[in-house]
Coordinates of C-alpha atoms and ligand atoms in Angstrom, one line a residue:
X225 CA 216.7 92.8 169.1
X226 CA 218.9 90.0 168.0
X227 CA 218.7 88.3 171.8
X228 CA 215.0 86.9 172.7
X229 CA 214.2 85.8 175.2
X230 CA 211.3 83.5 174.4
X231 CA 209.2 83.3 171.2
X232 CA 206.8 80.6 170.6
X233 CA 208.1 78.6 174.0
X234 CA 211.6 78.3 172.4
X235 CA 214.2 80.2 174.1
X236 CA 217.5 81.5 171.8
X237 CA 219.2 84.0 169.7
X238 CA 218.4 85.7 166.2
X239 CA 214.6 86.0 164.9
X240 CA 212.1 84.1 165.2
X241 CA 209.8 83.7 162.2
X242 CA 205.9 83.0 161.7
X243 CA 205.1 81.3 158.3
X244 CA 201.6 81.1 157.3
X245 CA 200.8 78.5 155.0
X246 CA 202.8 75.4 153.9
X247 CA 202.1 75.6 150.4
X248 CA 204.6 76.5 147.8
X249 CA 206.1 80.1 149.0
X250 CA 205.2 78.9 152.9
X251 CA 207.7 75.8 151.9
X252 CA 210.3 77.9 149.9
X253 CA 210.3 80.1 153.6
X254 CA 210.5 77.3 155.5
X255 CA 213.5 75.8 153.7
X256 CA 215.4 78.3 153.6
X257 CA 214.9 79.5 157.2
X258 CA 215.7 75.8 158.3
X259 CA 218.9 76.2 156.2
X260 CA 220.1 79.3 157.5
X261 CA 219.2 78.0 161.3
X262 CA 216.6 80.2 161.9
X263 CA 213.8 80.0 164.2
X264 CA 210.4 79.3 162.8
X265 CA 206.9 78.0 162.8
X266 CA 204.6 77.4 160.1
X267 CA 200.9 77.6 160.4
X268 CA 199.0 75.7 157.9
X269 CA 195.2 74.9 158.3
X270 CA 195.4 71.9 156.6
X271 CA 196.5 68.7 157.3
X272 CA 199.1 68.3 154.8
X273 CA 201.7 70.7 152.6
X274 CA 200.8 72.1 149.1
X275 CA 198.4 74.7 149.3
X276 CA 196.7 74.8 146.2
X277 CA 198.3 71.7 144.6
X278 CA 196.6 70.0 147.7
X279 CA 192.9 72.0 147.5
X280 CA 192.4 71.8 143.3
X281 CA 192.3 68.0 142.8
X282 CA 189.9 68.1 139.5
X283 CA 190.6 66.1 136.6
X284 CA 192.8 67.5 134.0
X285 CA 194.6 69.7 136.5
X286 CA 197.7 70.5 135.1
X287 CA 200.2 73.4 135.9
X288 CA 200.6 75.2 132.7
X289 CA 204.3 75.7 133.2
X290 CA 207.1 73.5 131.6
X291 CA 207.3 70.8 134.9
X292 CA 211.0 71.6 135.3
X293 CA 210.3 75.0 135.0
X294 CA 207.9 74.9 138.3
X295 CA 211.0 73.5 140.6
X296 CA 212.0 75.3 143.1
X297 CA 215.7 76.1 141.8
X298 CA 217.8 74.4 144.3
X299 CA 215.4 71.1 143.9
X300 CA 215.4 69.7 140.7
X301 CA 213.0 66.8 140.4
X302 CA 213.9 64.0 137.6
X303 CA 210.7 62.5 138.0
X304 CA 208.4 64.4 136.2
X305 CA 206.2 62.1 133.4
X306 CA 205.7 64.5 131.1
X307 CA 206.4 68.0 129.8
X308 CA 203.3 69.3 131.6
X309 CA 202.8 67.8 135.2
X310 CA 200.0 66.8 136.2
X311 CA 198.6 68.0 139.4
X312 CA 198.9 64.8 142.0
X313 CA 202.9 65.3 140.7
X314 CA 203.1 68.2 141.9
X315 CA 201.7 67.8 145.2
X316 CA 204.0 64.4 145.8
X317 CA 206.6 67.1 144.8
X318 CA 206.3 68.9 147.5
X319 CA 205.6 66.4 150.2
X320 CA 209.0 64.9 149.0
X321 CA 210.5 68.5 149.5
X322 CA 209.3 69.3 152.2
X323 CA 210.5 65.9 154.2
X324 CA 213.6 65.9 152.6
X325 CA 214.7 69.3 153.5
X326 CA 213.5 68.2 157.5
X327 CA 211.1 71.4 157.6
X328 CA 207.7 69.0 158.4
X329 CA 208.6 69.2 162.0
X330 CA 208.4 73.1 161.7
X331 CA 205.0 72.8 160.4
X332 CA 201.5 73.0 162.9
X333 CA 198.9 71.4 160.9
X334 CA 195.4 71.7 161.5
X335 CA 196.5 75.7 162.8
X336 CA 194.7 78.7 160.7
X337 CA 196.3 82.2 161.8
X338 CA 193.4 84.3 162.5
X339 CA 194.7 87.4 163.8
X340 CA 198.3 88.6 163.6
X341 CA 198.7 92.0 165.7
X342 CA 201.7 94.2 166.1
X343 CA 202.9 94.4 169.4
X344 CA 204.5 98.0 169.7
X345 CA 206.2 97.8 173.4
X346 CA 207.5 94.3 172.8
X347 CA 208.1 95.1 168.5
X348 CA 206.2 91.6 168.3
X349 CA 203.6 90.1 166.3
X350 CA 200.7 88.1 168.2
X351 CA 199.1 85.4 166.6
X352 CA 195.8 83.9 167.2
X353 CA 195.2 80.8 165.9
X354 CA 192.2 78.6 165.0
X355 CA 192.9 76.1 168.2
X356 CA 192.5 79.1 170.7
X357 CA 195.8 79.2 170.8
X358 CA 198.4 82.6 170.6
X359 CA 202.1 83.2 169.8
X360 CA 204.0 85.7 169.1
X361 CA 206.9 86.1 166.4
X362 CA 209.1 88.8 165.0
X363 CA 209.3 88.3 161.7
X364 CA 205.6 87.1 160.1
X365 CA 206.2 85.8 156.1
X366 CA 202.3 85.6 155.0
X367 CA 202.7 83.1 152.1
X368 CA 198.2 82.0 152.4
X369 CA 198.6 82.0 148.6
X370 CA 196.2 83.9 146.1
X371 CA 193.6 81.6 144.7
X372 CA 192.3 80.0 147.8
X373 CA 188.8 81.0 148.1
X374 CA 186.1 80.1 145.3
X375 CA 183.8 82.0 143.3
X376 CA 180.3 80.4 143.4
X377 CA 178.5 82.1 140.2
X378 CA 175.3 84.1 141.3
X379 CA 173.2 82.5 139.1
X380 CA 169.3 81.4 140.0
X381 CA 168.2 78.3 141.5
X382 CA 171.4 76.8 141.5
X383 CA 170.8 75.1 145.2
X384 CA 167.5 73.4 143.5
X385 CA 169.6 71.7 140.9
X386 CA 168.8 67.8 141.9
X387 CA 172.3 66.0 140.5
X388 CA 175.8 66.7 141.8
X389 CA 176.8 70.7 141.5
X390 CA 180.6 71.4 143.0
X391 CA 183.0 74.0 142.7
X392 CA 186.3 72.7 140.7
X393 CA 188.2 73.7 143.6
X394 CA 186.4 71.0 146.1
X395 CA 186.4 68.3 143.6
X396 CA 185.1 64.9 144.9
X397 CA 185.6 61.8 143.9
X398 CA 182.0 60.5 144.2
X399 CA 180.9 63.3 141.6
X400 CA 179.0 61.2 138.6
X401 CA 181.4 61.9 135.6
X402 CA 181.9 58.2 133.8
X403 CA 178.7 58.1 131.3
X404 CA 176.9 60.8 132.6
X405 CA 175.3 64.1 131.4
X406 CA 178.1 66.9 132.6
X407 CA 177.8 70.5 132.1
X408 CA 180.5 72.9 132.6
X409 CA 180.4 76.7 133.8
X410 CA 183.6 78.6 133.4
X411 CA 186.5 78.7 130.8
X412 CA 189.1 79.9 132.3
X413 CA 192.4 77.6 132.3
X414 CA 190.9 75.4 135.1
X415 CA 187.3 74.9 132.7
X416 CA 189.6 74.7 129.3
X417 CA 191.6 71.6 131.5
X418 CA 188.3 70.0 133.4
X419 CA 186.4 69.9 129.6
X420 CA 189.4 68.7 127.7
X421 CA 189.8 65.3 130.8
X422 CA 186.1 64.4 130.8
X423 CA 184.9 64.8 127.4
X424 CA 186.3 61.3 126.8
X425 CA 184.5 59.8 129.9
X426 CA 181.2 61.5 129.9
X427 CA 178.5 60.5 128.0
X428 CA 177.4 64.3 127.2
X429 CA 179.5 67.5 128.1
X430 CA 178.2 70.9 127.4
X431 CA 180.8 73.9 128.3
X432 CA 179.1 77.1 128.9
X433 CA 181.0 80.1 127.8
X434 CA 180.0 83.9 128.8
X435 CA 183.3 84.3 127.0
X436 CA 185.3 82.9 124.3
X437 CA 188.9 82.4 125.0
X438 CA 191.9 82.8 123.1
X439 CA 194.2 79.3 123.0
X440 CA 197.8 79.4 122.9
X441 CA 199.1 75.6 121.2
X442 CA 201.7 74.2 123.4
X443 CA 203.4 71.2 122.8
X444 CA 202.7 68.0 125.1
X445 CA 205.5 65.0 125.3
X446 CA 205.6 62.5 127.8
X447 CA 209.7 62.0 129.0
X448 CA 210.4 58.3 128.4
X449 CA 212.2 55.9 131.3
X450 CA 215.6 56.6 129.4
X451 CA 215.0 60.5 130.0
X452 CA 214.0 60.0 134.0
X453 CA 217.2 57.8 134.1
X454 CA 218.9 60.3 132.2
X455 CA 218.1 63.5 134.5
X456 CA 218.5 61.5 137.5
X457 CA 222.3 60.9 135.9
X458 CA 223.0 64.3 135.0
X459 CA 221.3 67.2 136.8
X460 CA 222.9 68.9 134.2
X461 CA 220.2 68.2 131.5
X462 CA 217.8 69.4 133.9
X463 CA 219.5 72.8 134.5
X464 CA 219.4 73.2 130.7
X465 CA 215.7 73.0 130.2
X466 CA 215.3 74.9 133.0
X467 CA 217.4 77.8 131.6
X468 CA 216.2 77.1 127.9
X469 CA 216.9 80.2 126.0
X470 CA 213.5 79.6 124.3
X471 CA 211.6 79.5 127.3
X472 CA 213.1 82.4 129.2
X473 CA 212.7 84.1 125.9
X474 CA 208.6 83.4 125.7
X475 CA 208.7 85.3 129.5
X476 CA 210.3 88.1 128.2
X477 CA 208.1 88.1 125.2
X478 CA 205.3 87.4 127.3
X479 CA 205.9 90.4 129.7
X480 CA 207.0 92.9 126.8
X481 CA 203.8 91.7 125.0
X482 CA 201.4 92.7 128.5
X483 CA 203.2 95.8 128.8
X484 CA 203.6 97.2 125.3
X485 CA 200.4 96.4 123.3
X486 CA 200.8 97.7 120.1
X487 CA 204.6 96.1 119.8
X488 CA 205.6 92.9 117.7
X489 CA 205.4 90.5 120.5
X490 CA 201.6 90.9 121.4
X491 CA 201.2 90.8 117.9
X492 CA 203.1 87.4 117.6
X493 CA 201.0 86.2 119.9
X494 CA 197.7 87.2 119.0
X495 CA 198.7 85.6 115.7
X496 CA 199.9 82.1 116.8
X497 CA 196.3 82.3 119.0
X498 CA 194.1 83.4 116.2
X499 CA 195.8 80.7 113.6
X500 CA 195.4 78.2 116.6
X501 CA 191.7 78.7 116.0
X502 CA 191.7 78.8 112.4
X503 CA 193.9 75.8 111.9
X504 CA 192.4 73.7 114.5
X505 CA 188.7 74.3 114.2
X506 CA 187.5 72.6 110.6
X507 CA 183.5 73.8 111.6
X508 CA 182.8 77.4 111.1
X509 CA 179.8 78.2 113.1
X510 CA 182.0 76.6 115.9
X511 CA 185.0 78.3 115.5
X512 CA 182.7 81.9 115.9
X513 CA 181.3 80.4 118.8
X514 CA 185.0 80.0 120.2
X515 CA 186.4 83.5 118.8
X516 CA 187.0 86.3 121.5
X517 CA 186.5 90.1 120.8
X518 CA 188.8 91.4 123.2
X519 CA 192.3 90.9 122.9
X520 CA 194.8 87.9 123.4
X521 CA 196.3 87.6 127.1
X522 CA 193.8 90.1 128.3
X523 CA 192.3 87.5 130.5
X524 CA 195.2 85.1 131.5
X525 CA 196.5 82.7 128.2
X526 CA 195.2 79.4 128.1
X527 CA 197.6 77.0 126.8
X528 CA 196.1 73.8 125.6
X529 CA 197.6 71.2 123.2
X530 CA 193.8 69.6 123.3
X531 CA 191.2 71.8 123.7
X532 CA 190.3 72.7 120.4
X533 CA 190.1 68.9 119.8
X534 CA 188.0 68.1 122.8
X535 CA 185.2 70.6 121.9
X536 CA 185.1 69.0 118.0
X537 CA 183.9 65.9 119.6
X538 CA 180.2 64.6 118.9
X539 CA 179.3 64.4 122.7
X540 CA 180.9 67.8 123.5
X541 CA 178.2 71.0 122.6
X542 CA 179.9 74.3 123.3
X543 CA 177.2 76.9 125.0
X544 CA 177.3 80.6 124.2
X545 CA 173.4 81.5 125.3
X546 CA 173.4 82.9 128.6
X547 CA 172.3 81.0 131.4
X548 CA 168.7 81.9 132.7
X549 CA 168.8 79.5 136.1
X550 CA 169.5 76.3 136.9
X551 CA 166.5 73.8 137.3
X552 CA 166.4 70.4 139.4
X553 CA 167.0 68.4 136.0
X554 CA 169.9 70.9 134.2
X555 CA 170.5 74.0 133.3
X556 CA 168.0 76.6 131.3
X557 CA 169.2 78.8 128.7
X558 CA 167.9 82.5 128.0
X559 CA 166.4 81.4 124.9
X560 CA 163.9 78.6 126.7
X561 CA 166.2 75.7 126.3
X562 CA 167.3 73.0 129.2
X563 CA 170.6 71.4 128.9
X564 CA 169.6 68.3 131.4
X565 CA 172.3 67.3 133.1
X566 CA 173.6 64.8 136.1
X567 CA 176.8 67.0 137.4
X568 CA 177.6 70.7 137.1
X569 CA 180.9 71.6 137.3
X570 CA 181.4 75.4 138.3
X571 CA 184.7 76.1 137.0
X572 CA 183.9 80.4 138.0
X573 CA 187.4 81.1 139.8
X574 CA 188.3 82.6 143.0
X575 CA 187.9 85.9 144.5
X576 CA 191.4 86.9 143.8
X577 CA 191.8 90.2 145.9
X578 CA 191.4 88.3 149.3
X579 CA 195.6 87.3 149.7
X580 CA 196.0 86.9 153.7
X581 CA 192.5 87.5 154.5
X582 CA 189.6 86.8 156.6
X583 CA 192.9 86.5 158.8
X584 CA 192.7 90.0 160.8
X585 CA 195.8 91.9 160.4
X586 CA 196.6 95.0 162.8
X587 CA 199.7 97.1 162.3
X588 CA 201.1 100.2 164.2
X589 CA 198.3 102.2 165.9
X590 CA 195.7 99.5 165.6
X591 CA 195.9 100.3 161.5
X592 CA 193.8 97.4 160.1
X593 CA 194.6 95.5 156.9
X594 CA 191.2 95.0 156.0
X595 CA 190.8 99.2 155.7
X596 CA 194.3 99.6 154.0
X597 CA 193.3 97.4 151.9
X598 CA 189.4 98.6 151.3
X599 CA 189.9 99.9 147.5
X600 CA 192.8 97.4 146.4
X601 CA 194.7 95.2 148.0
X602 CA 198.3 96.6 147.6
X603 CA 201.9 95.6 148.8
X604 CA 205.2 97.8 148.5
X605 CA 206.4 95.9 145.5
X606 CA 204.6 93.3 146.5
X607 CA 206.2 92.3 149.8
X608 CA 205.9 95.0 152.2
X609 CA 203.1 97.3 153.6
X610 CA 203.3 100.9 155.2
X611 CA 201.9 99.9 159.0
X612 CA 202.9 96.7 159.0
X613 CA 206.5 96.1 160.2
X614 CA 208.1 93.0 160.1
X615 CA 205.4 91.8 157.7
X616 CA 206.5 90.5 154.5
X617 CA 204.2 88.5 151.7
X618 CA 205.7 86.0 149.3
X619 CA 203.1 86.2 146.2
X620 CA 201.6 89.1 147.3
X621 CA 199.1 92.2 145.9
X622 CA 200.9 94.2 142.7
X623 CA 203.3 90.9 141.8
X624 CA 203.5 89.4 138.0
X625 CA 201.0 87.2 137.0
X626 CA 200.8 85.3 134.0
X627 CA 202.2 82.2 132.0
X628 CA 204.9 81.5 134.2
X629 CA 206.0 80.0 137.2
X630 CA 205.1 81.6 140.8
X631 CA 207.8 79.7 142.3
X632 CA 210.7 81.6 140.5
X633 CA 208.4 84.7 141.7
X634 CA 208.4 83.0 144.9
X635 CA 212.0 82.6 144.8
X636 CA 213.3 86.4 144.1
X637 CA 211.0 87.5 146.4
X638 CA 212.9 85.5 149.1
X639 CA 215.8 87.2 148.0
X640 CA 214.4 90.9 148.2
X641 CA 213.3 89.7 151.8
X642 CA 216.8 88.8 153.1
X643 CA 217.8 92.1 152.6
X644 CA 215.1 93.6 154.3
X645 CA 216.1 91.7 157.0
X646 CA 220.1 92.1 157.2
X647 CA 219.7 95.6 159.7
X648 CA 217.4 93.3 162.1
X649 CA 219.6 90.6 162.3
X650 CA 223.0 92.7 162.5
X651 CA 221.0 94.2 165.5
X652 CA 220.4 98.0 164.2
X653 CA 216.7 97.5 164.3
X654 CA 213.6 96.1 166.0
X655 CA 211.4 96.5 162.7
X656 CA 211.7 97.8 159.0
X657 CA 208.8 98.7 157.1
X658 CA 208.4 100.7 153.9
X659 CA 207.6 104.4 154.0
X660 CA 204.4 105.8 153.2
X661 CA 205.8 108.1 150.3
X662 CA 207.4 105.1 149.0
X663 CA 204.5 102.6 148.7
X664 CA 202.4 105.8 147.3
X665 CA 205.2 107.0 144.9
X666 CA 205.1 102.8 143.8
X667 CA 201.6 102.4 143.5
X668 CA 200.7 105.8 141.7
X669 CA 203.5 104.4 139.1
X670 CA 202.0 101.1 139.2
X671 CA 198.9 101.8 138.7
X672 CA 199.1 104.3 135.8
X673 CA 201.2 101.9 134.3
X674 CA 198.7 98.9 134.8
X675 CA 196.2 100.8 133.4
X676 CA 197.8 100.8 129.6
X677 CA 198.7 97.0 130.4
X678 CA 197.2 94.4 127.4
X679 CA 195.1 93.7 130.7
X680 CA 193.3 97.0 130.7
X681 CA 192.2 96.6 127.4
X682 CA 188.6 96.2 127.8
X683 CA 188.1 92.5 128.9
X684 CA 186.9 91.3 132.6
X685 CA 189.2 89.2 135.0
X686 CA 190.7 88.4 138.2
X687 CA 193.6 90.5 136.8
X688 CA 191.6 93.2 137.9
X689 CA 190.7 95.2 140.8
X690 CA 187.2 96.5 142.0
X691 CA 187.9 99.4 139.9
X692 CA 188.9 98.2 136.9
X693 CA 192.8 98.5 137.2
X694 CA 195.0 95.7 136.3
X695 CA 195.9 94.6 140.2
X696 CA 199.5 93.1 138.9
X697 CA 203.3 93.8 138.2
X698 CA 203.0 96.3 135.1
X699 CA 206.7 96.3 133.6
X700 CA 208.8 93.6 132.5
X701 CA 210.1 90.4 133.8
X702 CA 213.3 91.6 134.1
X703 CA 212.3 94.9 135.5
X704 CA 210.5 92.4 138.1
X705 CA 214.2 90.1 138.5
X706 CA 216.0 93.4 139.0
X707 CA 213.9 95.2 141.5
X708 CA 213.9 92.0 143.7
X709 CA 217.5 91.8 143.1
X710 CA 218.2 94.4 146.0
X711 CA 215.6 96.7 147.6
X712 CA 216.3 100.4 147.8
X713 CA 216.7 101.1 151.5
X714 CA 216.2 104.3 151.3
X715 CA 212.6 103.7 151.2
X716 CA 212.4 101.9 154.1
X717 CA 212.1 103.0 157.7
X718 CA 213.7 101.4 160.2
X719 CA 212.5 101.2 164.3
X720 CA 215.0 100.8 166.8
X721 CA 211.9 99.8 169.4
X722 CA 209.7 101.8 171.2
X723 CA 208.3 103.3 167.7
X724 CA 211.4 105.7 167.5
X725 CA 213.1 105.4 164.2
X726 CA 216.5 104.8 164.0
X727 CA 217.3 105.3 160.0
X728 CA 215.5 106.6 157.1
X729 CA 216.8 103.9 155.0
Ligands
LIG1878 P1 189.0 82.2 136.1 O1 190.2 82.3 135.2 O2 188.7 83.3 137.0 O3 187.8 81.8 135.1 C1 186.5 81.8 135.6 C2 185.6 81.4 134.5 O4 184.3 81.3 135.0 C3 185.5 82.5 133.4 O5 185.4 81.8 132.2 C4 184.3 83.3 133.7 O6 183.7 83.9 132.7 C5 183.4 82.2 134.2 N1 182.3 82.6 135.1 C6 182.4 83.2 136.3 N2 181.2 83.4 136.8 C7 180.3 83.0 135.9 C8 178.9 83.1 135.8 N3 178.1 83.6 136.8 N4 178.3 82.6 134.7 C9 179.1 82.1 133.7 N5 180.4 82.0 133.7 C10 181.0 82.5 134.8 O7 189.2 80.9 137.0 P2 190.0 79.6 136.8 O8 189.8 79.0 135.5 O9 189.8 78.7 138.0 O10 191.5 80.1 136.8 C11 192.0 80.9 137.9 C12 193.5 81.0 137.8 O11 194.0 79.9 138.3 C13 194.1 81.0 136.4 O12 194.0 82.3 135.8 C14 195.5 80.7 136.7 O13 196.2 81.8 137.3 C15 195.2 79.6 137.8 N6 195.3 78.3 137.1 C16 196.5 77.9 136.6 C17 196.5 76.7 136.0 C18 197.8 76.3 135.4 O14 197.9 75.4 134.6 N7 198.9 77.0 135.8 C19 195.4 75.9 135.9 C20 194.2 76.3 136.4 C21 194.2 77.5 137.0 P3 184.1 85.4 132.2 O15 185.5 85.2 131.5 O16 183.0 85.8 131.3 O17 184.2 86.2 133.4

């Protein structure tokens, strides 16, 4: 296995890998193959890195996570302005990273992977790709990222309305913001960020809410020259923020607080929320408007240092009516009122459960993706899938989701891969896979623990599945760090070629 003959035209020992997508986990793949020697190619439809640091360009967009924080470990990155970093930073972030670590060369822009199929004589994968091309690799690492593909609202009339209506994910430019009449749909973390940027530059801004959400305060500092200079200096200071005791100490609260949701730390946080509102909102018949009735970090946290402050503002009206249609001149509410209006922002999300897809995905015995993913989209702890050897995710189905960063996610996951992969590359096997019993053993855990997760306590999200179940990691952080520490090889099968097993583990 270890000595190909040719994979994607290159001839040469050892794997040969297929990365698909150059954002953040495709890069993290990428880098780390290219440091280890590895043969690769990554596929990335765009024409530049950064996934969805490169698609989400709306104002306001900032990543949640402390900037330090959301580095990939072995790239610490002194520049960052603030404590909070801004969107365009991170995307120079990793078009810095990705030339410095020499992977751009590896990358085939402008190539969408539309079909990967398992080759069972040749223990190959076959790609087709959006220029009519094919190859072929051992090892593919899907890494298409999670919130790619938006959710247009199905609300009436919305292709009559006669201004400027786009998605917050396909932000452009020439979209009438400065002094104009702008209504936004959606208040989730990317609405919360989009009304908090544009309520000083609009001359009206009405944020429609079908739901309230809770806000976590979060502080907000810019770092001064001295501190760049500083970090630039000593590495050191950087390394300390980014293993803050506080900060890893909110992820384990965080976690323990989803999973155990009658325990002190949900209620810590449902308190700092609820005084947020209290404290923050002097108007009462606007701070009802803004109250939830379903509990904190049931839909994901938003964490806002402005928010609350935004919406007090005289041109800023918040909208809890529901919306009837939207007409050519704005948007009509249930009760007979038009909110006229020159853009619409629809801030509605992403249809979360999508991962890899449309890309076709065929496994042993013609076993299609699409149909083992028909009720939930589901990965054997969240890298691997029964079918499918030689197939591993990086922010896959059943992973954590939450207030933290993807990349340290990202990161372990790496990890739990390169042991998957030490019997290929000693040469003991042609492909590893999990078992069947294994991934249904995980998921019947999983999913009875998701169910009792703060997530599954009676609110609607993307955290959830077409049936209702939370669709994420259910236990703790550190349960997370410790199962991607080393996989348990017993449940996994290995293939010596020819579809004959070689080892149960
Ligand atoms: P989202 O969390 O799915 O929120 C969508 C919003 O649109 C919700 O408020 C939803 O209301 C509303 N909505 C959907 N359809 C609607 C309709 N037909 N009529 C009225 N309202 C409608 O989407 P998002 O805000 O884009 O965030 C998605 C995820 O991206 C986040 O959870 C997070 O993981 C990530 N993100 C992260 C950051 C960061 O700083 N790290 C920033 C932005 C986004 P309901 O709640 O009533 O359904």
């Amino acid at each position: 296995m270890s000595n190909h003959r040719n994979r994607n035209g290159q001839d040469g020992e050892g794997l040969h890998f297929a990365v698909i997508g150059a954002g953040m986990a495709g890069l993290l793949a990428a880098i780390r193959l290219h440091q280890a020697g590895e043969h690769f190619t990554v596929y990335e439809k765009a024409d530049r890195v950064g996934g969805t640091w490169r698609e989400n360009r709306y104002p306001g967009l900032t990543c949640d996570v402390p900037a330090h924080a959301y580095t990939y470990s072995f790239e610490p990155y002194a520049e960052w302005q603030a404590y909070y970093a801004k969107g365009s930073e991170i995307q120079t972030y990793f078009e810095r990273t990705a030339e410095k670590y020499g992977v751009m060369p590896h990358i085939r822009f402008g190539a969408e992977v539309t079909a990967c199929i398992w080759d069972e004589v040749e223990n190959i994968w076959r790609l087709g790709l959006s220029t009519g091309e094919t190859a072929v690799a051992d090892i593919v690492i899907a890494a298409s990222g999670v919130l790619h593909h938006p959710r247009m609202p199905d609300i009436e009339g919305l292709d009559s309305f006669a201004g400027t209506a786009l998605h917050s994910a396909r932000w452009r430019d020439d979209a009438p913001v400065d002094g104009a009449r702008v209504g936004i749909i959606g208040n989730g973390s990317t609405g919360v960020q989009i009304v908090t940027a544009l309520q000083s530059r609009a001359a009206s801004l009405v944020h429609f809410q079908r739901s309230p959400q809770w806000i976590m305060p979060v502080p907000y500092f810019q770092y001064s020259d001295e501190e760049r200079e500083a970090f630039r200096r000593e590495p050191a200071l950087i390394d300390a923020i980014r293993n803050d005791k506080d900060y890893w100490d909110a992820i384990y609260r965080f976690t323990h607080a989803i999973t155990d949701t009658h325990g002190p730390e949900i209620a810590m946080i449902e308190q700092l929320c609820l005084d947020n509102l209290e404290n923050s909102v002097s108007d009462a018949a606007l701070r009802e408007k803004l109250r939830p009735d379903y509990r904190a970090a049931c839909k994901r946290l938003i964490y806002s240092w402005s928010y609350y402050d935004a919406v007090q503002q005289p041109n800023v009206e918040v909208e809890r009516e529901a919306i009837a249609r939207v007409e050519p001149d704005g948007v009509r509410m249930a009760d007979g009122r038009l909110h006229p209006l020159d853009t619409l922002v629809l801030a509605t999300g992403f249809h979360a459960d999508r991962f890899i897809r449309p890309t076709t995905v065929m496994g042993r015995d013609g076993l299609s993706l699409d149909d083992v993913w028909s009720v939930r989209p589901t990965a054997y702890y969240a890298v691997a899938i029964p079918g499918f050897p030689n197939f591993f995710m990086l922010n896959g189905p059943t992973g954590p989701v939450g207030n933290f960063s993807l990349i340290d996610i990202a990161e372990r996951q790496w990890n739990y891969i390169g042991h998957l992969l030490e019997p290929l590359r000693r040469g003991e096997a042609a492909s590893i896979e999990p078992s069947a019993q294994a991934h249904a053993d995980y998921e019947e855990r999983r999913i009875a623990a998701a169910r009792s997760t703060i997530f599954g306590s009676g609110c609607s999200s993307w955290y959830l599945d077409a049936t209702g179940v939370p669709s994420s990691w259910p236990w703790s952080y550190e349960a997370f760090a410790d199962a991607m520490s080393s996989p348990n090889m017993t449940d996994y099968i290995l293939h010596a070629g020819q579809d004959s097993a070689v080892a149960a583990g």
